[in-house]
Each structure stands twice: as structure tokens, then as C-alpha cells.
Amino acid sequence: MARATILLSGAVCVALLGCGKKDTPPASGSASTPAPSVTASSVEALPDLQPVPAIVDTNQNTQADADARAVFDRWVAAAAANDPEAWTKAEQEMQTLGATAVPALVAVLEEGPPLAREMAVMFLAQLGPQAEPAAAALAELLDDESALIRVNAAGVLTTFDGAPESVVTTLTALLSDADPNIRTTAAGCLGNIAELAPPAINRLIVSLDDPEPGVRAAAATTLSRSGSKAS
């Protein structure tokens, strides 16, 4: 089954929910008993109240991770068997899981076989900023022997705030890869970096003469975002 690199970038808006407790009026018809007067000298000072930690259902989280891993394993098996029907079904289930599958995929990145790791990082690249909980694991893949893993790991890291300089170094090196899909993805992902250093810009300029139109287009688009530095 043919494989392709893909990266979707974008911003996510977060609405923060607050939880407040309102005063509850006494029930209708009930007598209101006045509270006894209390002076400062009649009670001991109370300790500062500490925030109550949220209760996390670890069993539920573990089950969700196991379910996500089962779907992902079916997806990998379909790829290995070159079964388009099973691939499509499992891929649709993965898309439904979305960012909830990230914890399960982090485990794959750390210990999975090559094909599984390639597919895990490809899916995380499609999630873009939603994959940020996997940032540490993705950073460990910038020296991976697979160019597909390197380009997608570096690419998704460019969608997070404060991408390390090693990401730019990795993508710049991949502009010389033998696979035009890798070169195209690397050139496009460099466009997510706000301030490109001269070495990356100079290598993108070389890519304007790449034999593949897709690489030339991606390089030109990224250079157009680099302002006067690319002049």
C-alpha cells in the first residue's frame, strides 16, 4: 500500500470553563435561624484551604487507551496486509478518536515496530497542534533512521509553540532527500517557522530549482512567508 506524508497545521481556540458556587437561598416556608455571633477571640485560626485535586478515573483512561491501541493495531494490520477496505474502516475509526488517541500513540512511538511508528507519527502530524502531549516523544524521533518519521515528527513539532532549533535543522536536511514527497513536506513545514535562519533560507532557494514541481511550489510558498530575509 502506498504511503504519503501529510501535515495539517492550524490554531486551536480554547474556551476555559470556570466553576463557581452560588449562595443558595433558604427553601420557601422554612425558618431562617440567625447564626450565633462569633468573635475573633472565641475561635482558633483556621488553616488556609487547599485546592481539592480533581478525581481522575484511571481505569477509564486505561480502557480508553487500550481501545485506541486496538483500533490503531487494526489499521497497521490492514496496511501490512494491503487491505484497502480494512484500512479505510480503521482509518475512519482513528479519525473519530482524534486527539484522544494521542496517549496510545505515544507508546507506539517509543516501542512499536517501524511500520507502526511511521503510521503513528503520520496520524499525529495530521492532528497538528492537538498532538502537543506527544511533543517529548516526537522530539526523540528527529534522528530516526526513517525519513518519513523524521519529516512528520519535525513537521508536527513546527505547529507547537517554541519549536526547538533541531526541528529546522532536520527539515532543512530533508530538503535533500531522494523522495520528492519528503522534500515537499519538509519545504512546506518550514513555512510554519516564523523566523528562518539564513542556512534554511539558502537551502530553500536551492529547492526552487528542484526537478519536482511540488517541491518548487512548497519552497516558493515558504520563502514568500520569510519576508525581507528571502529577498
Coordinates of C-alpha atoms in Angstrom, one line a residue:
M1 CA 0.0 0.0 0.0
A2 CA 1.4 3.4 -1.0
R3 CA 2.3 5.8 1.8
A4 CA 2.3 9.5 1.7
T5 CA 3.4 12.2 4.1
I6 CA 0.8 14.7 5.2
L7 CA 0.7 17.6 7.7
L8 CA -2.2 19.8 8.6
S9 CA -1.3 22.9 10.6
G10 CA -3.6 25.4 12.3
A11 CA -4.6 27.1 15.5
V12 CA -6.9 25.8 18.2
C13 CA -9.1 28.2 20.3
V14 CA -9.7 27.1 23.8
A15 CA -12.7 28.2 25.9
L16 CA -11.8 27.9 29.6
L17 CA -14.7 26.9 31.8
G18 CA -15.0 28.2 35.3
C19 CA -16.8 26.6 38.2
G20 CA -18.3 28.8 40.8
K21 CA -20.6 28.1 43.8
K22 CA -23.6 30.5 44.2
D23 CA -25.3 31.2 47.5
T24 CA -28.4 29.0 47.8
P25 CA -31.4 30.9 49.4
P26 CA -33.4 29.1 52.1
A27 CA -36.3 27.0 50.9
S28 CA -39.7 28.7 50.7
G29 CA -41.6 28.5 54.0
S30 CA -38.5 27.4 56.1
A31 CA -37.5 29.3 59.2
S32 CA -34.3 31.2 59.0
T33 CA -32.2 30.7 62.2
P34 CA -29.8 33.5 62.9
A35 CA -26.2 32.4 63.3
P36 CA -24.7 32.9 66.7
S37 CA -22.3 35.8 67.0
V38 CA -18.6 34.8 66.9
T39 CA -15.7 37.0 68.0
A40 CA -12.2 36.6 66.7
S41 CA -11.0 35.6 70.2
S42 CA -13.5 32.8 70.5
V43 CA -12.2 30.6 67.7
E44 CA -8.7 29.4 66.7
A45 CA -7.4 30.5 63.3
L46 CA -8.2 28.0 60.6
P47 CA -5.5 26.8 58.2
D48 CA -5.6 28.0 54.6
L49 CA -7.9 25.9 52.4
Q50 CA -6.0 23.9 49.8
P51 CA -7.4 23.2 46.4
V52 CA -9.0 19.8 46.1
P53 CA -7.4 17.7 43.4
A54 CA -9.7 16.5 40.6
I55 CA -10.7 12.9 40.8
V56 CA -9.3 11.0 37.8
D57 CA -10.8 7.7 36.8
T58 CA -7.5 5.9 35.9
N59 CA -9.4 2.7 35.0
Q60 CA -11.5 4.7 32.4
N61 CA -8.3 6.3 31.0
T62 CA -6.6 3.0 30.7
Q63 CA -9.5 1.4 29.0
A64 CA -9.7 4.3 26.5
D65 CA -6.0 3.9 25.7
A66 CA -6.5 0.2 25.2
D67 CA -9.4 0.8 22.9
A68 CA -7.5 3.3 20.9
R69 CA -4.5 1.0 20.6
A70 CA -6.8 -1.8 19.4
V71 CA -8.1 0.4 16.6
F72 CA -4.6 1.5 15.7
D73 CA -3.3 -2.1 15.6
R74 CA -6.1 -3.0 13.2
W75 CA -5.1 0.0 11.0
V76 CA -1.5 -1.2 10.9
A77 CA -2.5 -4.8 10.2
A78 CA -4.6 -3.6 7.2
A79 CA -1.6 -1.7 5.9
A80 CA 0.7 -4.7 6.3
A81 CA -1.9 -6.9 4.5
N82 CA -2.5 -4.3 1.8
D83 CA -6.2 -4.5 2.5
P84 CA -7.8 -1.2 1.4
E85 CA -11.3 -2.0 2.8
A86 CA -9.9 -2.7 6.3
W87 CA -7.6 0.2 6.0
T88 CA -10.4 2.6 5.3
K89 CA -12.6 1.3 8.1
A90 CA -9.8 1.5 10.7
E91 CA -8.7 4.9 9.4
Q92 CA -12.2 6.3 9.9
E93 CA -12.2 5.0 13.4
M94 CA -8.9 6.7 14.1
Q95 CA -10.2 9.9 12.8
T96 CA -13.2 9.6 15.1
L97 CA -10.9 9.1 18.1
G98 CA -8.8 12.1 17.1
A99 CA -6.7 13.6 19.9
T100 CA -8.0 11.0 22.4
A101 CA -5.7 8.5 20.7
V102 CA -2.5 10.5 21.4
P103 CA -1.6 8.7 24.7
A104 CA -1.8 5.3 23.0
L105 CA 0.2 6.6 20.0
V106 CA 3.0 7.9 22.3
A107 CA 3.5 4.3 23.5
V108 CA 3.8 3.2 19.9
L109 CA 6.4 5.9 19.1
E110 CA 8.5 4.6 22.0
E111 CA 8.3 0.9 21.4
G112 CA 6.5 0.0 18.2
P113 CA 7.8 -1.7 15.1
P114 CA 8.9 0.5 12.1
L115 CA 5.6 0.4 10.2
A116 CA 3.5 1.1 13.3
R117 CA 5.8 4.0 14.3
E118 CA 5.6 5.5 10.8
M119 CA 1.8 5.4 10.8
A120 CA 1.6 6.7 14.4
V121 CA 3.7 9.8 13.6
M122 CA 1.8 10.3 10.3
F123 CA -1.5 10.4 12.2
L124 CA -0.1 12.8 14.8
A125 CA 1.1 15.1 12.0
Q126 CA -2.5 15.2 10.8
L127 CA -3.6 16.2 14.3
G128 CA -1.2 19.2 14.2
P129 CA -1.4 21.3 17.4
Q130 CA -3.7 18.7 19.1
A131 CA -0.8 16.3 19.2
E132 CA 1.2 18.5 21.6
P133 CA 1.0 16.0 24.5
A134 CA 3.3 13.9 22.3
A135 CA 5.9 16.6 21.9
A136 CA 8.6 15.0 24.0
A137 CA 8.3 11.6 22.2
L138 CA 8.2 13.3 18.8
A139 CA 11.4 15.2 19.6
E140 CA 13.2 11.9 20.2
L141 CA 12.4 10.9 16.6
L142 CA 14.3 13.7 14.9
D143 CA 17.3 11.4 14.4
D144 CA 15.2 8.3 13.4
E145 CA 16.5 6.2 10.6
S146 CA 13.2 6.6 8.7
A147 CA 12.9 9.8 6.7
L148 CA 9.1 9.5 6.8
I149 CA 9.3 9.5 10.6
R150 CA 11.7 12.4 10.8
V151 CA 9.8 14.7 8.4
N152 CA 6.4 14.1 10.1
A153 CA 7.9 14.3 13.6
A154 CA 9.6 17.6 12.7
G155 CA 6.6 18.8 10.8
V156 CA 4.1 18.4 13.7
L157 CA 6.6 20.0 16.1
T158 CA 6.5 23.2 14.0
T159 CA 2.9 23.6 14.9
F160 CA 3.7 23.8 18.6
D161 CA 4.9 27.0 20.3
G162 CA 8.6 27.2 20.9
A163 CA 9.7 24.5 18.4
P164 CA 13.4 23.6 19.1
E165 CA 16.1 24.7 16.6
S166 CA 16.8 21.0 15.9
V167 CA 13.4 20.9 14.1
V168 CA 14.6 23.4 11.5
T169 CA 17.9 21.6 11.1
T170 CA 16.1 18.3 10.5
L171 CA 13.7 19.8 7.9
T172 CA 16.5 21.6 6.1
A173 CA 18.5 18.4 5.8
L174 CA 15.4 16.6 4.4
L175 CA 15.2 19.0 1.5
S176 CA 18.0 16.9 0.0
D177 CA 16.1 13.6 0.5
A178 CA 15.7 11.2 -2.5
D179 CA 11.9 11.0 -2.1
P180 CA 10.1 14.1 -3.6
N181 CA 7.3 13.6 -1.1
I182 CA 9.7 14.0 1.8
R183 CA 11.3 17.1 0.2
T184 CA 7.9 18.7 -0.5
T185 CA 6.7 18.1 3.1
A186 CA 10.0 19.4 4.5
A187 CA 9.7 22.6 2.4
G188 CA 6.1 23.2 3.4
C189 CA 6.6 22.5 7.1
L190 CA 9.5 25.1 7.2
G191 CA 6.8 27.6 6.4
N192 CA 5.4 27.2 9.9
I193 CA 8.6 28.7 11.4
A194 CA 8.2 32.4 12.0
E195 CA 11.9 33.3 11.7
L196 CA 14.0 31.1 9.5
A197 CA 17.8 31.3 9.8
P198 CA 19.9 32.0 6.6
P199 CA 21.0 28.4 6.2
A200 CA 17.4 27.2 5.9
I201 CA 16.5 30.1 3.5
N202 CA 19.6 29.4 1.4
R203 CA 18.6 25.8 1.1
L204 CA 15.1 26.6 0.2
I205 CA 16.4 28.9 -2.6
V206 CA 18.2 25.9 -4.0
S207 CA 14.9 24.0 -3.9
L208 CA 13.5 26.5 -6.3
D209 CA 15.4 24.5 -9.0
D210 CA 14.2 21.1 -7.8
P211 CA 13.1 18.8 -10.6
E212 CA 9.8 18.2 -8.9
P213 CA 7.1 20.9 -9.3
G214 CA 5.6 20.2 -5.9
V215 CA 8.9 20.8 -4.2
R216 CA 9.5 24.1 -6.1
A217 CA 6.0 25.3 -5.2
A218 CA 6.4 24.4 -1.5
A219 CA 9.8 26.1 -1.3
A220 CA 8.4 29.2 -3.1
T221 CA 5.5 29.4 -0.7
T222 CA 7.7 29.1 2.4
L223 CA 10.1 31.7 1.0
S224 CA 7.2 34.1 0.4
R225 CA 6.5 34.0 4.2
S226 CA 10.1 34.8 5.1
G227 CA 9.8 38.5 4.1
S228 CA 13.0 40.5 3.5
K229 CA 15.3 37.7 4.6
A230 CA 14.4 35.9 1.4
S231 CA 15.0 38.9 -0.8

